[in-house]
Amino acid sequence: MWRTLRVRLVVLRSCLNCICHVHCACAVWCARTSCVADIISTVEFNHTGELLATGDKGGRVVIFQREPEDKLQGHVRGEYNVYSTFQSHEPEFDYLKSLEIEEKINKIKWLPQQNAAHSLLSTNDKTIKLWKISERDKRPEGYNLKDEEGKLKDLSTVTSLQVPVLKPMDLMVEVSPRRIFSNGHTYHVNSISVNSDCETYMSADDLRINLWHLAITDRSFNIVDIKPANMEDLTEVITAAEFHPYHCNLFVYSSSKGSLRLCDMRASALCDKHCKLYEEPEDPSNRSFFSEIISSVSDVKFSHSGRYMLTRDYLTVKVWDLNMETKPIETYQVHDYLRSKLCSLYENDCIFDKFECAWNGSDSVIMTGAYNNFFRMFDRNTKRDVTLEASRESSKPRAVLKPRRVCVGGKRRKDDISVDSLDFTKKILHTAWHPTENIIAIAATNNLYIFQDKVNSDMH
């Protein structure tokens, strides 16, 4: 059973001059007042799972670090504490197009660690930035030409030479911008993905996908372009894109029509012609006004093994085998009880919400979000599923999460919640799974929850 991982509650307000640390069960990031800028817009573990980065609509990035395990209590895993926080993007204005560019962080991707420092990419709608995160716990002292305050000495007073020495100091985390990749996209960037060659990455917007070299900022190569000559002929847009975890020449992108296209960069410089098309034929008897909207793929993720792909549309998550294009090998209903409420969901724009999905480290369990701060897990081996809730009520230290159940009608159990009572303003769009352990991060509006499996085994 999943339980709360002990972390710290951090109140981040732009009007505060400091970060307040308060012990809490699971809410890591919480705003005292309702503010759009505090809504978490992306969550991402690094490759080891020791660091967790979140971005928000205010352009801020907060990095949490996992503390070492308690030596006295070996069974207790380390908690996540704030490691660094910085402003990644600022609001801009495109004067040529009279368009305001929001500071909202759309995606964060960690680069594989090459040295003691860490690196990550962050992007808003237009500009991608490469950040370096490094530590400094020593400072040089004993300069020949500078005094202790860093001011230049009078050269006439320097009568002898000395060798500067490094002395210990309080740990300081420094975040510095290394590259700014701009002017590469006309439309809003929805995805970035780092290639397995560790030298290139791609960025995708509604109609184009660009390939960048991490060391070159002034140019990129357009590898996919689906923009028609006449925009009136536009029938679909790109919704997400990701590189294969092992083959640096392969990548996949999803569309608003519910299809997946696997492309091979060895075939041609411009990958307009895909090598594989994954598409599930629609049942004509189920066709309705909302069919195309709810079939749009909001997220696609390769499995860690590279054999499968996981996609999320509005009502389902699907697992695709790279070797089978005709239909998914597994389909899981996330909240099928909403099928009768699509009309009202269309009127309040909830039907356009873009939910993400995630694999666990062994590719045996998948996770995705839902409404009412619910999130769903599906065990691929046992075919069991569970609905859990991320809330303040379940955020006591070591509290065990109780499965929740949504009741459509008829008899209702004691803890069941009626589908008519669901709060559609509370939605879990962004989730992340630790790459090797059963630790998950759940972004619920302006709160971040971190949970771990109590027995660190299969899902119960």
mmCIF file of N, CA and C in Angstrom, residues 5-8 10 12 26-29 40-56 60-67 78-86 108-110 113 118-121 133 173 175 356 358 367 430-435 437 439-444 447-452:
data_model
loop_
_atom_site.group_PDB
_atom_site.id
_atom_site.type_symbol
_atom_site.label_atom_id
_atom_site.label_comp_id
_atom_site.label_asym_id
_atom_site.label_seq_id
_atom_site.Cartn_x
_atom_site.Cartn_y
_atom_site.Cartn_z
ATOM 1 N N LEU A 5 5.677 9.788 1.854
ATOM 2 C CA LEU A 5 7.114 9.894 2.091
ATOM 3 C C LEU A 5 7.368 11.204 2.813
ATOM 4 N N ARG A 6 8.082 11.138 3.909
ATOM 5 C CA ARG A 6 8.279 12.335 4.729
ATOM 6 C C ARG A 6 9.147 13.338 3.985
ATOM 7 N N VAL A 7 8.609 14.504 3.764
ATOM 8 C CA VAL A 7 9.322 15.562 3.070
ATOM 9 C C VAL A 7 9.079 16.861 3.810
ATOM 10 N N ARG A 8 9.500 17.962 3.200
ATOM 11 C CA ARG A 8 9.301 19.256 3.826
ATOM 12 C C ARG A 8 8.274 20.058 3.039
ATOM 13 N N VAL A 10 7.252 23.589 1.729
ATOM 14 C CA VAL A 10 7.930 24.831 1.413
ATOM 15 C C VAL A 10 6.915 25.828 0.877
ATOM 16 N N LEU A 12 6.344 29.046 -1.073
ATOM 17 C CA LEU A 12 7.067 29.881 -2.013
ATOM 18 C C LEU A 12 6.151 31.006 -2.466
ATOM 19 N N CYS A 26 3.453 15.207 3.374
ATOM 20 C CA CYS A 26 3.693 14.942 1.975
ATOM 21 C C CYS A 26 3.598 16.161 1.088
ATOM 22 N N ALA A 27 2.966 17.237 1.517
ATOM 23 C CA ALA A 27 2.872 18.391 0.637
ATOM 24 C C ALA A 27 4.206 19.098 0.616
ATOM 25 N N VAL A 28 4.857 19.098 -0.530
ATOM 26 C CA VAL A 28 6.173 19.700 -0.626
ATOM 27 C C VAL A 28 6.070 21.173 -0.967
ATOM 28 N N TRP A 29 5.174 21.471 -1.866
ATOM 29 C CA TRP A 29 5.101 22.836 -2.358
ATOM 30 C C TRP A 29 3.665 23.285 -2.242
ATOM 31 N N ILE A 40 1.716 24.143 -10.309
ATOM 32 C CA ILE A 40 2.822 23.343 -10.833
ATOM 33 C C ILE A 40 2.471 22.872 -12.236
ATOM 34 N N SER A 41 3.392 23.072 -13.169
ATOM 35 C CA SER A 41 3.132 22.761 -14.577
ATOM 36 C C SER A 41 3.982 21.612 -15.110
ATOM 37 N N THR A 42 4.962 21.141 -14.336
ATOM 38 C CA THR A 42 5.762 19.988 -14.763
ATOM 39 C C THR A 42 6.518 19.414 -13.567
ATOM 40 N N VAL A 43 6.744 18.105 -13.587
ATOM 41 C CA VAL A 43 7.474 17.394 -12.527
ATOM 42 C C VAL A 43 8.397 16.394 -13.199
ATOM 43 N N GLU A 44 9.658 16.329 -12.741
ATOM 44 C CA GLU A 44 10.613 15.431 -13.404
ATOM 45 C C GLU A 44 11.711 14.985 -12.440
ATOM 46 N N PHE A 45 11.865 13.656 -12.272
ATOM 47 C CA PHE A 45 13.000 13.090 -11.550
ATOM 48 C C PHE A 45 14.222 13.091 -12.464
ATOM 49 N N ASN A 46 15.418 13.195 -11.860
ATOM 50 C CA ASN A 46 16.616 13.013 -12.679
ATOM 51 C C ASN A 46 16.887 11.523 -12.850
ATOM 52 N N HIS A 47 17.977 11.167 -13.511
ATOM 53 C CA HIS A 47 18.205 9.778 -13.911
ATOM 54 C C HIS A 47 18.487 8.852 -12.727
ATOM 55 N N THR A 48 18.931 9.401 -11.608
ATOM 56 C CA THR A 48 19.174 8.573 -10.428
ATOM 57 C C THR A 48 18.016 8.631 -9.439
ATOM 58 N N GLY A 49 17.149 9.619 -9.585
ATOM 59 C CA GLY A 49 16.048 9.790 -8.658
ATOM 60 C C GLY A 49 16.418 10.549 -7.405
ATOM 61 N N GLU A 50 17.669 10.970 -7.291
ATOM 62 C CA GLU A 50 18.098 11.714 -6.102
ATOM 63 C C GLU A 50 17.636 13.161 -6.143
ATOM 64 N N LEU A 51 17.335 13.667 -7.325
ATOM 65 C CA LEU A 51 16.853 15.039 -7.478
ATOM 66 C C LEU A 51 15.493 15.018 -8.162
ATOM 67 N N LEU A 52 14.649 15.949 -7.760
ATOM 68 C CA LEU A 52 13.317 16.097 -8.334
ATOM 69 C C LEU A 52 13.093 17.570 -8.639
ATOM 70 N N ALA A 53 12.758 17.873 -9.883
ATOM 71 C CA ALA A 53 12.555 19.266 -10.292
ATOM 72 C C ALA A 53 11.086 19.514 -10.599
ATOM 73 N N THR A 54 10.595 20.655 -10.184
ATOM 74 C CA THR A 54 9.249 21.079 -10.523
ATOM 75 C C THR A 54 9.312 22.470 -11.150
ATOM 76 N N GLY A 55 8.437 22.714 -12.096
ATOM 77 C CA GLY A 55 8.303 24.043 -12.680
ATOM 78 C C GLY A 55 6.883 24.524 -12.491
ATOM 79 N N ASP A 56 6.679 25.837 -12.442
ATOM 80 C CA ASP A 56 5.328 26.350 -12.233
ATOM 81 C C ASP A 56 4.973 27.398 -13.277
ATOM 82 N N ARG A 60 9.156 29.636 -12.282
ATOM 83 C CA ARG A 60 10.137 29.214 -11.284
ATOM 84 C C ARG A 60 10.413 27.718 -11.396
ATOM 85 N N VAL A 61 11.637 27.335 -11.070
ATOM 86 C CA VAL A 61 12.030 25.933 -10.968
ATOM 87 C C VAL A 61 12.496 25.680 -9.543
ATOM 88 N N VAL A 62 11.935 24.665 -8.913
ATOM 89 C CA VAL A 62 12.352 24.268 -7.569
ATOM 90 C C VAL A 62 12.910 22.849 -7.659
ATOM 91 N N ILE A 63 14.100 22.651 -7.125
ATOM 92 C CA ILE A 63 14.758 21.347 -7.147
ATOM 93 C C ILE A 63 14.805 20.802 -5.721
ATOM 94 N N PHE A 64 14.352 19.570 -5.564
ATOM 95 C CA PHE A 64 14.382 18.890 -4.277
ATOM 96 C C PHE A 64 15.439 17.786 -4.334
ATOM 97 N N GLN A 65 16.155 17.626 -3.224
ATOM 98 C CA GLN A 65 17.195 16.600 -3.124
ATOM 99 C C GLN A 65 16.817 15.582 -2.064
ATOM 100 N N ARG A 66 17.067 14.325 -2.369
ATOM 101 C CA ARG A 66 16.783 13.264 -1.408
ATOM 102 C C ARG A 66 17.909 13.166 -0.403
ATOM 103 N N GLU A 67 17.557 13.247 0.858
ATOM 104 C CA GLU A 67 18.559 13.171 1.908
ATOM 105 C C GLU A 67 19.024 11.727 2.095
ATOM 106 N N GLY A 78 15.267 8.263 2.872
ATOM 107 C CA GLY A 78 15.518 9.672 3.070
ATOM 108 C C GLY A 78 14.392 10.536 2.538
ATOM 109 N N GLU A 79 14.171 11.654 3.174
ATOM 110 C CA GLU A 79 13.139 12.583 2.738
ATOM 111 C C GLU A 79 13.699 13.520 1.681
ATOM 112 N N TYR A 80 12.821 14.173 0.954
ATOM 113 C CA TYR A 80 13.210 15.150 -0.052
ATOM 114 C C TYR A 80 13.111 16.552 0.545
ATOM 115 N N ASN A 81 14.192 17.307 0.441
ATOM 116 C CA ASN A 81 14.233 18.675 0.931
ATOM 117 C C ASN A 81 14.586 19.617 -0.207
ATOM 118 N N VAL A 82 14.265 20.873 -0.034
ATOM 119 C CA VAL A 82 14.572 21.860 -1.063
ATOM 120 C C VAL A 82 16.083 21.969 -1.235
ATOM 121 N N TYR A 83 16.521 21.847 -2.452
ATOM 122 C CA TYR A 83 17.936 21.899 -2.793
ATOM 123 C C TYR A 83 18.290 23.249 -3.415
ATOM 124 N N SER A 84 17.441 23.713 -4.313
ATOM 125 C CA SER A 84 17.673 25.008 -4.963
ATOM 126 C C SER A 84 16.380 25.490 -5.589
ATOM 127 N N THR A 85 16.230 26.778 -5.693
ATOM 128 C CA THR A 85 15.087 27.374 -6.381
ATOM 129 C C THR A 85 15.578 28.581 -7.169
ATOM 130 N N PHE A 86 15.091 28.733 -8.379
ATOM 131 C CA PHE A 86 15.537 29.851 -9.211
ATOM 132 C C PHE A 86 14.467 30.217 -10.233
ATOM 133 N N ILE A 108 10.462 20.187 -18.184
ATOM 134 C CA ILE A 108 11.826 20.127 -17.650
ATOM 135 C C ILE A 108 12.389 18.758 -17.991
ATOM 136 N N LYS A 109 13.612 18.718 -18.497
ATOM 137 C CA LYS A 109 14.285 17.458 -18.775
ATOM 138 C C LYS A 109 15.704 17.510 -18.225
ATOM 139 N N TRP A 110 16.067 16.484 -17.448
ATOM 140 C CA TRP A 110 17.421 16.377 -16.913
ATOM 141 C C TRP A 110 18.347 15.786 -17.958
ATOM 142 N N GLN A 113 24.151 12.944 -16.008
ATOM 143 C CA GLN A 113 25.225 13.611 -15.287
ATOM 144 C C GLN A 113 26.581 13.186 -15.834
ATOM 145 N N HIS A 118 25.086 19.087 -12.118
ATOM 146 C CA HIS A 118 23.882 18.591 -12.775
ATOM 147 C C HIS A 118 23.430 19.611 -13.822
ATOM 148 N N SER A 119 22.746 19.122 -14.852
ATOM 149 C CA SER A 119 22.256 20.011 -15.906
ATOM 150 C C SER A 119 20.825 19.646 -16.250
ATOM 151 N N LEU A 120 20.019 20.660 -16.550
ATOM 152 C CA LEU A 120 18.645 20.423 -16.972
ATOM 153 C C LEU A 120 18.228 21.439 -18.017
ATOM 154 N N LEU A 121 17.262 21.031 -18.837
ATOM 155 C CA LEU A 121 16.644 21.912 -19.826
ATOM 156 C C LEU A 121 15.262 22.303 -19.324
ATOM 157 N N ILE A 133 23.649 23.188 -12.429
ATOM 158 C CA ILE A 133 23.476 23.234 -10.978
ATOM 159 C C ILE A 133 24.710 22.613 -10.345
ATOM 160 N N VAL A 173 24.674 26.153 -3.255
ATOM 161 C CA VAL A 173 24.239 25.608 -4.540
ATOM 162 C C VAL A 173 24.119 26.754 -5.537
ATOM 163 N N VAL A 175 23.247 28.028 -9.370
ATOM 164 C CA VAL A 175 22.532 27.727 -10.612
ATOM 165 C C VAL A 175 22.879 28.804 -11.628
ATOM 166 N N GLU A 356 -0.823 13.603 -18.099
ATOM 167 C CA GLU A 356 0.403 12.892 -18.396
ATOM 168 C C GLU A 356 0.325 11.463 -17.850
ATOM 169 N N ALA A 358 2.987 7.820 -16.686
ATOM 170 C CA ALA A 358 4.345 7.444 -16.269
ATOM 171 C C ALA A 358 4.446 5.939 -16.080
ATOM 172 N N MET A 367 0.963 4.759 -14.329
ATOM 173 C CA MET A 367 0.266 5.715 -13.476
ATOM 174 C C MET A 367 -0.173 6.910 -14.304
ATOM 175 N N HIS A 430 0.065 16.276 -13.821
ATOM 176 C CA HIS A 430 1.502 16.004 -13.926
ATOM 177 C C HIS A 430 1.939 15.020 -12.850
ATOM 178 N N THR A 431 2.573 13.938 -13.279
ATOM 179 C CA THR A 431 3.064 12.914 -12.367
ATOM 180 C C THR A 431 4.458 12.469 -12.806
ATOM 181 N N ALA A 432 5.208 11.891 -11.882
ATOM 182 C CA ALA A 432 6.536 11.361 -12.204
ATOM 183 C C ALA A 432 6.814 10.179 -11.289
ATOM 184 N N TRP A 433 7.559 9.208 -11.810
ATOM 185 C CA TRP A 433 7.903 8.003 -11.053
ATOM 186 C C TRP A 433 9.418 7.910 -10.950
ATOM 187 N N HIS A 434 9.895 7.639 -9.736
ATOM 188 C CA HIS A 434 11.319 7.431 -9.500
ATOM 189 C C HIS A 434 11.830 6.355 -10.469
ATOM 190 N N PRO A 435 13.000 6.553 -11.089
ATOM 191 C CA PRO A 435 13.459 5.612 -12.130
ATOM 192 C C PRO A 435 13.724 4.195 -11.652
ATOM 193 N N GLU A 437 12.941 3.112 -7.927
ATOM 194 C CA GLU A 437 12.218 2.750 -6.711
ATOM 195 C C GLU A 437 10.748 3.115 -6.822
ATOM 196 N N ILE A 439 8.728 5.249 -5.693
ATOM 197 C CA ILE A 439 8.491 6.587 -5.163
ATOM 198 C C ILE A 439 7.876 7.408 -6.287
ATOM 199 N N ILE A 440 6.770 8.075 -5.990
ATOM 200 C CA ILE A 440 6.078 8.851 -7.012
ATOM 201 C C ILE A 440 5.908 10.286 -6.558
ATOM 202 N N ALA A 441 5.877 11.191 -7.518
ATOM 203 C CA ALA A 441 5.630 12.605 -7.264
ATOM 204 C C ALA A 441 4.345 12.987 -7.980
ATOM 205 N N ILE A 442 3.441 13.619 -7.247
ATOM 206 C CA ILE A 442 2.123 13.981 -7.762
ATOM 207 C C ILE A 442 1.938 15.485 -7.624
ATOM 208 N N ALA A 443 1.675 16.157 -8.733
ATOM 209 C CA ALA A 443 1.407 17.597 -8.702
ATOM 210 C C ALA A 443 -0.097 17.806 -8.711
ATOM 211 N N ALA A 444 -0.622 18.337 -7.611
ATOM 212 C CA ALA A 444 -2.050 18.624 -7.490
ATOM 213 C C ALA A 444 -2.218 20.130 -7.380
ATOM 214 N N ASN A 447 0.173 22.100 -5.085
ATOM 215 C CA ASN A 447 0.778 21.229 -4.076
ATOM 216 C C ASN A 447 1.517 20.084 -4.743
ATOM 217 N N LEU A 448 2.646 19.722 -4.178
ATOM 218 C CA LEU A 448 3.394 18.566 -4.653
ATOM 219 C C LEU A 448 3.393 17.514 -3.559
ATOM 220 N N TYR A 449 2.937 16.318 -3.900
ATOM 221 C CA TYR A 449 2.906 15.207 -2.956
ATOM 222 C C TYR A 449 3.917 14.147 -3.394
ATOM 223 N N ILE A 450 4.596 13.569 -2.425
ATOM 224 C CA ILE A 450 5.536 12.484 -2.701
ATOM 225 C C ILE A 450 5.132 11.282 -1.852
ATOM 226 N N PHE A 451 4.937 10.156 -2.516
ATOM 227 C CA PHE A 451 4.540 8.930 -1.829
ATOM 228 C C PHE A 451 5.526 7.822 -2.151
ATOM 229 N N GLN A 452 5.599 6.856 -1.231
ATOM 230 C CA GLN A 452 6.407 5.674 -1.490
ATOM 231 C C GLN A 452 5.624 4.418 -1.113
#
